[in-house]
Structure formats: C-alpha cells, structure tokens
PDB file of C-alpha atoms in Angstrom:
ATOM      1  CA  ARG C   1      97.815  89.856 106.094  1.00  0.00           C
ATOM      2  CA  TYR C   2      99.017  89.064 102.157  1.00  0.00           C
ATOM      3  CA  VAL C   3      98.129  90.511  99.286  1.00  0.00           C
ATOM      4  CA  ILE C   4      98.566  87.751  96.771  1.00  0.00           C
ATOM      5  CA  THR C   5      98.068  87.834  92.195  1.00  0.00           C
ATOM      6  CA  GLY C   6      98.295  85.117  90.608  1.00  0.00           C
ATOM      7  CA  GLY C   7      99.903  85.638  86.851  1.00  0.00           C
ATOM      8  CA  SER C   8      98.210  83.975  83.732  1.00  0.00           C
ATOM      9  CA  GLY C   9      99.060  80.166  83.331  1.00  0.00           C
ATOM     10  CA  ALA C  10      98.172  77.512  86.074  1.00  0.00           C
ATOM     11  CA  ASP C  11      99.028  79.176  89.648  1.00  0.00           C
ATOM     12  CA  THR C  12      98.685  77.356  92.797  1.00  0.00           C
ATOM     13  CA  ILE C  13      98.040  79.463  95.418  1.00  0.00           C
ATOM     14  CA  THR C  14      97.505  78.160  99.213  1.00  0.00           C
ATOM     15  CA  THR C  15      96.942  81.193 102.183  1.00  0.00           C
ATOM     16  CA  GLY C  16      97.654  81.033 106.480  1.00  0.00           C
ATOM     17  CA  GLY C  17      95.939  81.865 108.931  1.00  0.00           C
ATOM     18  CA  GLY C  18      95.496  85.269 108.414  1.00  0.00           C
ATOM     19  CA  ILE C  19      93.093  87.359 106.304  1.00  0.00           C
ATOM     20  CA  ASP C  20      94.507  87.422 103.586  1.00  0.00           C
ATOM     21  CA  THR C  21      93.421  88.719 100.791  1.00  0.00           C
ATOM     22  CA  ILE C  22      93.738  86.349  96.574  1.00  0.00           C
ATOM     23  CA  VAL C  23      93.669  88.239  93.691  1.00  0.00           C
ATOM     24  CA  SER C  24      93.622  84.931  91.047  1.00  0.00           C
ATOM     25  CA  GLY C  25      95.022  85.269  87.518  1.00  0.00           C
ATOM     26  CA  GLY C  26      93.441  84.051  84.076  1.00  0.00           C
ATOM     27  CA  GLY C  27      94.696  80.701  83.966  1.00  0.00           C
ATOM     28  CA  VAL C  28      93.428  77.679  85.538  1.00  0.00           C
ATOM     29  CA  ASP C  29      93.857  78.109  89.962  1.00  0.00           C
ATOM     30  CA  THR C  30      93.938  75.789  92.181  1.00  0.00           C
ATOM     31  CA  ILE C  31      93.743  77.916  95.254  1.00  0.00           C
ATOM     32  CA  THR C  32      94.227  76.493  98.972  1.00  0.00           C
ATOM     33  CA  ALA C  33      92.430  79.095 102.116  1.00  0.00           C
ATOM     34  CA  GLY C  34      93.934  78.906 105.284  1.00  0.00           C
ATOM     35  CA  GLY C  35      92.887  79.899 109.028  1.00  0.00           C
ATOM     36  CA  GLY C  36      91.813  83.525 107.472  1.00  0.00           C
ATOM     37  CA  ASN C  37      89.132  85.159 106.647  1.00  0.00           C
ATOM     38  CA  ASP C  38      90.033  85.257 103.219  1.00  0.00           C
ATOM     39  CA  ILE C  39      88.829  87.603 100.055  1.00  0.00           C
ATOM     40  CA  ILE C  40      89.141  85.590  97.493  1.00  0.00           C
ATOM     41  CA  THR C  41      88.621  87.197  93.447  1.00  0.00           C
ATOM     42  CA  LEU C  42      88.779  84.569  91.272  1.00  0.00           C
ATOM     43  CA  GLY C  43      90.173  85.290  86.969  1.00  0.00           C
ATOM     44  CA  THR C  44      89.354  84.032  84.346  1.00  0.00           C
ATOM     45  CA  GLY C  45      89.633  80.455  83.561  1.00  0.00           C
ATOM     46  CA  VAL C  46      88.549  77.629  85.899  1.00  0.00           C
ATOM     47  CA  GLN C  47      89.367  77.969  89.082  1.00  0.00           C
ATOM     48  CA  THR C  48      89.440  75.396  92.667  1.00  0.00           C
ATOM     49  CA  ILE C  49      89.344  76.917  96.403  1.00  0.00           C
ATOM     50  CA  LYS C  50      89.379  74.564  98.527  1.00  0.00           C
ATOM     51  CA  ALA C  51      88.361  74.961 102.309  1.00  0.00           C
ATOM     52  CA  GLY C  52      92.018  74.589 104.400  1.00  0.00           C
ATOM     53  CA  THR C  53      90.915  72.124 106.668  1.00  0.00           C
ATOM     54  CA  VAL C  54      88.425  71.471 109.770  1.00  0.00           C
ATOM     55  CA  ALA C  55      90.309  72.209 112.106  1.00  0.00           C
ATOM     56  CA  ALA C  56      91.320  75.817 110.520  1.00  0.00           C
ATOM     57  CA  ASN C  57      89.111  76.733 108.129  1.00  0.00           C
ATOM     58  CA  GLY C  58      88.287  80.749 107.578  1.00  0.00           C
ATOM     59  CA  THR C  59      85.130  81.908 106.410  1.00  0.00           C
ATOM     60  CA  ASP C  60      86.449  83.353 103.114  1.00  0.00           C
ATOM     61  CA  SER C  61      84.751  85.634 100.682  1.00  0.00           C
ATOM     62  CA  ILE C  62      84.809  84.873  97.082  1.00  0.00           C
ATOM     63  CA  THR C  63      83.642  87.977  94.579  1.00  0.00           C
ATOM     64  CA  SER C  64      83.591  87.084  90.664  1.00  0.00           C
ATOM     65  CA  PHE C  65      82.488  83.283  91.561  1.00  0.00           C
ATOM     66  CA  VAL C  66      80.713  81.693  87.986  1.00  0.00           C
ATOM     67  CA  SER C  67      78.698  78.690  88.696  1.00  0.00           C
ATOM     68  CA  GLY C  68      79.408  75.741  85.642  1.00  0.00           C
ATOM     69  CA  THR C  69      83.098  77.183  85.275  1.00  0.00           C
ATOM     70  CA  ASP C  70      84.499  77.473  88.537  1.00  0.00           C
ATOM     71  CA  ILE C  71      84.392  74.899  91.307  1.00  0.00           C
ATOM     72  CA  LEU C  72      84.413  74.595  95.666  1.00  0.00           C
ATOM     73  CA  ASP C  73      86.068  72.133  97.379  1.00  0.00           C
ATOM     74  CA  LEU C  74      85.228  70.303  99.903  1.00  0.00           C
ATOM     75  CA  ASP C  75      86.955  67.048 100.831  1.00  0.00           C
ATOM     76  CA  VAL C  76      88.097  67.557 103.977  1.00  0.00           C
ATOM     77  CA  PHE C  77      84.199  68.357 105.247  1.00  0.00           C
ATOM     78  CA  MET C  78      83.170  65.266 103.214  1.00  0.00           C
ATOM     79  CA  ASP C  79      86.316  63.039 102.623  1.00  0.00           C
ATOM     80  CA  GLY C  80      85.288  59.452 101.156  1.00  0.00           C
ATOM     81  CA  ILE C  81      80.840  60.704 101.311  1.00  0.00           C
ATOM     82  CA  THR C  82      79.753  60.354  97.472  1.00  0.00           C
ATOM     83  CA  LYS C  83      77.830  63.845  96.880  1.00  0.00           C
ATOM     84  CA  VAL C  84      74.405  64.126  96.512  1.00  0.00           C
ATOM     85  CA  PHE C  85      72.764  66.756  94.827  1.00  0.00           C
ATOM     86  CA  GLU C  86      69.937  69.229  94.858  1.00  0.00           C
ATOM     87  CA  ALA C  87      68.559  72.464  94.399  1.00  0.00           C
ATOM     88  CA  ILE C  88      65.321  73.324  95.661  1.00  0.00           C
ATOM     89  CA  ALA C  89      63.634  77.077  94.790  1.00  0.00           C
ATOM     90  CA  THR C  90      63.205  77.119  98.382  1.00  0.00           C
ATOM     91  CA  ASP C  91      63.038  76.756 102.014  1.00  0.00           C
ATOM     92  CA  GLY C  92      58.967  74.729 101.952  1.00  0.00           C
ATOM     93  CA  ALA C  93      60.124  72.871  99.125  1.00  0.00           C
ATOM     94  CA  ASP C  94      59.955  68.915  99.030  1.00  0.00           C
ATOM     95  CA  ILE C  95      63.618  67.881  99.540  1.00  0.00           C
ATOM     96  CA  THR C  96      63.228  64.606  97.119  1.00  0.00           C
ATOM     97  CA  THR C  97      66.498  62.340  97.417  1.00  0.00           C
ATOM     98  CA  ASP C  98      68.632  61.467 100.561  1.00  0.00           C
ATOM     99  CA  ALA C  99      70.596  64.966  99.186  1.00  0.00           C
ATOM    100  CA  ASN C 100      74.210  65.772 101.260  1.00  0.00           C
ATOM    101  CA  VAL C 101      74.327  68.846  99.319  1.00  0.00           C
ATOM    102  CA  ILE C 102      71.109  70.848  99.480  1.00  0.00           C
ATOM    103  CA  VAL C 103      71.029  74.769  96.989  1.00  0.00           C
ATOM    104  CA  ILE C 104      68.619  77.027  98.906  1.00  0.00           C
ATOM    105  CA  GLY C 105      67.011  79.603  96.722  1.00  0.00           C
ATOM    106  CA  GLY C 106      65.029  82.707  98.772  1.00  0.00           C
ATOM    107  CA  ALA C 107      65.828  81.344 102.879  1.00  0.00           C
ATOM    108  CA  GLY C 108      65.916  83.889 104.834  1.00  0.00           C
ATOM    109  CA  THR C 109      68.695  82.245 107.481  1.00  0.00           C
ATOM    110  CA  ILE C 110      71.106  79.251 107.651  1.00  0.00           C
ATOM    111  CA  ALA C 111      68.852  78.092 110.752  1.00  0.00           C
ATOM    112  CA  SER C 112      65.199  78.679 108.688  1.00  0.00           C
ATOM    113  CA  ALA C 113      67.637  76.673 106.203  1.00  0.00           C
ATOM    114  CA  ALA C 114      68.840  73.639 108.030  1.00  0.00           C
ATOM    115  CA  THR C 115      65.667  73.533 110.068  1.00  0.00           C
ATOM    116  CA  ALA C 116      63.549  72.708 107.410  1.00  0.00           C
ATOM    117  CA  ILE C 117      65.982  70.262 105.681  1.00  0.00           C
ATOM    118  CA  ALA C 118      65.860  67.873 109.582  1.00  0.00           C
ATOM    119  CA  ALA C 119      62.164  68.137 109.290  1.00  0.00           C
ATOM    120  CA  ASP C 120      62.979  66.362 105.679  1.00  0.00           C
ATOM    121  CA  ALA C 121      62.129  62.672 105.858  1.00  0.00           C
ATOM    122  CA  THR C 122      63.506  61.791 103.114  1.00  0.00           C
ATOM    123  CA  VAL C 123      66.945  63.505 104.421  1.00  0.00           C
ATOM    124  CA  THR C 124      68.820  61.118 106.814  1.00  0.00           C
ATOM    125  CA  GLY C 125      72.216  61.357 106.678  1.00  0.00           C
ATOM    126  CA  THR C 126      75.133  63.279 109.122  1.00  0.00           C
ATOM    127  CA  ASP C 127      77.622  65.261 107.193  1.00  0.00           C
ATOM    128  CA  GLY C 128      76.537  67.340 104.362  1.00  0.00           C
ATOM    129  CA  ILE C 129      76.928  71.084 103.187  1.00  0.00           C
ATOM    130  CA  ILE C 130      73.359  73.957 102.972  1.00  0.00           C
ATOM    131  CA  VAL C 131      73.577  76.361 100.665  1.00  0.00           C
ATOM    132  CA  ILE C 132      71.374  79.709 100.816  1.00  0.00           C
ATOM    133  CA  ASP C 133      71.115  83.018  99.765  1.00  0.00           C
ATOM    134  CA  ASN C 134      70.387  86.012 100.772  1.00  0.00           C
ATOM    135  CA  GLY C 135      68.774  87.320  96.974  1.00  0.00           C
ATOM    136  CA  THR C 136      72.632  89.395  96.726  1.00  0.00           C
ATOM    137  CA  ASP C 137      75.042  86.716  98.015  1.00  0.00           C
ATOM    138  CA  SER C 138      75.523  83.301  98.718  1.00  0.00           C
ATOM    139  CA  SER C 139      76.591  81.199 101.807  1.00  0.00           C
ATOM    140  CA  VAL C 140      78.285  78.394 101.795  1.00  0.00           C
ATOM    141  CA  TYR C 141      77.912  75.874 105.460  1.00  0.00           C
ATOM    142  CA  HIS C 142      78.677  73.058 107.008  1.00  0.00           C
ATOM    143  CA  THR C 143      76.627  70.809 108.531  1.00  0.00           C
ATOM    144  CA  THR C 144      77.601  67.910 111.429  1.00  0.00           C
ATOM    145  CA  ASP C 145      73.265  66.809 110.890  1.00  0.00           C
ATOM    146  CA  LEU C 146      71.730  67.437 108.086  1.00  0.00           C
ATOM    147  CA  GLY C 147      69.110  65.527 109.664  1.00  0.00           C
ATOM    148  CA  ALA C 148      68.931  65.674 112.910  1.00  0.00           C
ATOM    149  CA  ASN C 149      69.835  69.737 112.723  1.00  0.00           C
ATOM    150  CA  GLY C 150      73.343  69.798 113.582  1.00  0.00           C
ATOM    151  CA  THR C 151      75.837  72.150 113.865  1.00  0.00           C
ATOM    152  CA  GLU C 152      75.959  74.085 110.336  1.00  0.00           C
ATOM    153  CA  THR C 153      79.765  76.626 110.321  1.00  0.00           C
ATOM    154  CA  LEU C 154      79.960  79.111 107.543  1.00  0.00           C
ATOM    155  CA  LEU C 155      82.881  78.339 104.861  1.00  0.00           C
ATOM    156  CA  PHE C 156      81.711  80.785 102.598  1.00  0.00           C
ATOM    157  CA  THR C 157      79.892  84.043 100.582  1.00  0.00           C
ATOM    158  CA  LEU C 158      79.604  84.255  97.954  1.00  0.00           C
ATOM    159  CA  ALA C 159      79.634  87.332  96.848  1.00  0.00           C
ATOM    160  CA  GLY C 160      77.215  88.187  93.505  1.00  0.00           C
ATOM    161  CA  VAL C 161      75.542  84.709  93.048  1.00  0.00           C
ATOM    162  CA  GLY C 162      72.674  85.821  94.326  1.00  0.00           C
ATOM    163  CA  ALA C 163      70.775  83.412  92.834  1.00  0.00           C
ATOM    164  CA  ALA C 164      71.853  79.762  95.140  1.00  0.00           C
ATOM    165  CA  GLU C 165      69.114  77.453  93.059  1.00  0.00           C
ATOM    166  CA  ALA C 166      71.325  77.970  90.096  1.00  0.00           C
ATOM    167  CA  LEU C 167      74.833  76.360  91.152  1.00  0.00           C
ATOM    168  CA  VAL C 168      75.051  72.835  89.483  1.00  0.00           C
ATOM    169  CA  THR C 169      76.279  70.054  90.930  1.00  0.00           C
ATOM    170  CA  GLY C 170      80.101  69.980  89.267  1.00  0.00           C
ATOM    171  CA  ASP C 171      80.314  73.705  91.384  1.00  0.00           C
ATOM    172  CA  PHE C 172      81.146  71.331  94.597  1.00  0.00           C
ATOM    173  CA  ILE C 173      83.970  68.632  94.416  1.00  0.00           C
ATOM    174  CA  PHE C 174      84.705  66.044  97.195  1.00  0.00           C
ATOM    175  CA  ALA C 175      85.131  62.480  97.180  1.00  0.00           C
TER     176      ALA C 175
END
C-alpha cells in the first residue's frame, strides 16, 4: 500500500496491484490505475485516469472529478471501438442512438440499468460503458454485451458526482 502525491507539473503516476492512495497535483496529470482498489483524489488541471488492464483492473474510487475537465481513459476495455455517447435522465427513458457509452441518471442499480438498455431495440452493440448514479456518487461499469445484458464490472466510483447525466462525451476517451 503506497501513498503517492503528484506535484504541480505534468505527472505520470502508475500504480500496482495494491490498494494505493493517489493525490494528484495541480498540473496536467495522467494516472494509470493498477489491479488494486485505489483511492484517487484529483487536483486542479486536466487529470486523465486510465483503467489498468482488463485482467488486472481494480475498482477505484475517484474524488474531485470535474466533468468537462477530467477524463476517464477506457481504451483497454474499448480499444478499436468508435465512441457513441448518450446521456438519459432515467433508466426508463428512450435511448435514441446505438450508443456504447450510456450514462443514466437516477438509475437504482446496475442490474436495472443493464436490463433497460438490453430491452431497448436501438442498442445492438457488445462491449460498452454504463454509468449510473445513486444521487450521491456515480459508478462506471464495463459491460461485455450492451444489447444482450452481458456481464457488468465496476471500474470506477466517481465520489460526489451525484448526477451521472451531467457527464459529457469528453469525459470518456477510447479509440
């Protein structure tokens, strides 16, 4: 277990398999989360948080995430897939695109969100990202099959981001 504190410059921080505490500085930082369930506190500036690997990715808690500034890099889960983003107010709302990043406000559980997405005929993709909130925090999941209610894995908890639908397409990157 390590405590890693970034400085005011552009830091690159990579964690290992333990449960680490990372406090980024004020610069443009890149944090790659490893296999442990890390606790990440973001500083000012543009902070990019990268998921570790598919085989070794913990469930990380991120505080001070600023939508429109900070970025979740999910390339290890979505490599080669073109991002199609859609935010909806509730899991009962209609999804209008064949999105692979679906952000749902007010969703009670990942099970109810995944079931609602799979029931929507517009969504046909496999790998995807589902983000839900509980009114206090938002949870970022990877799913193996959006269109058929695959297996969902929690990647990040955005502590204090109580309205998932306020997240924007620029908050997520993958190529």
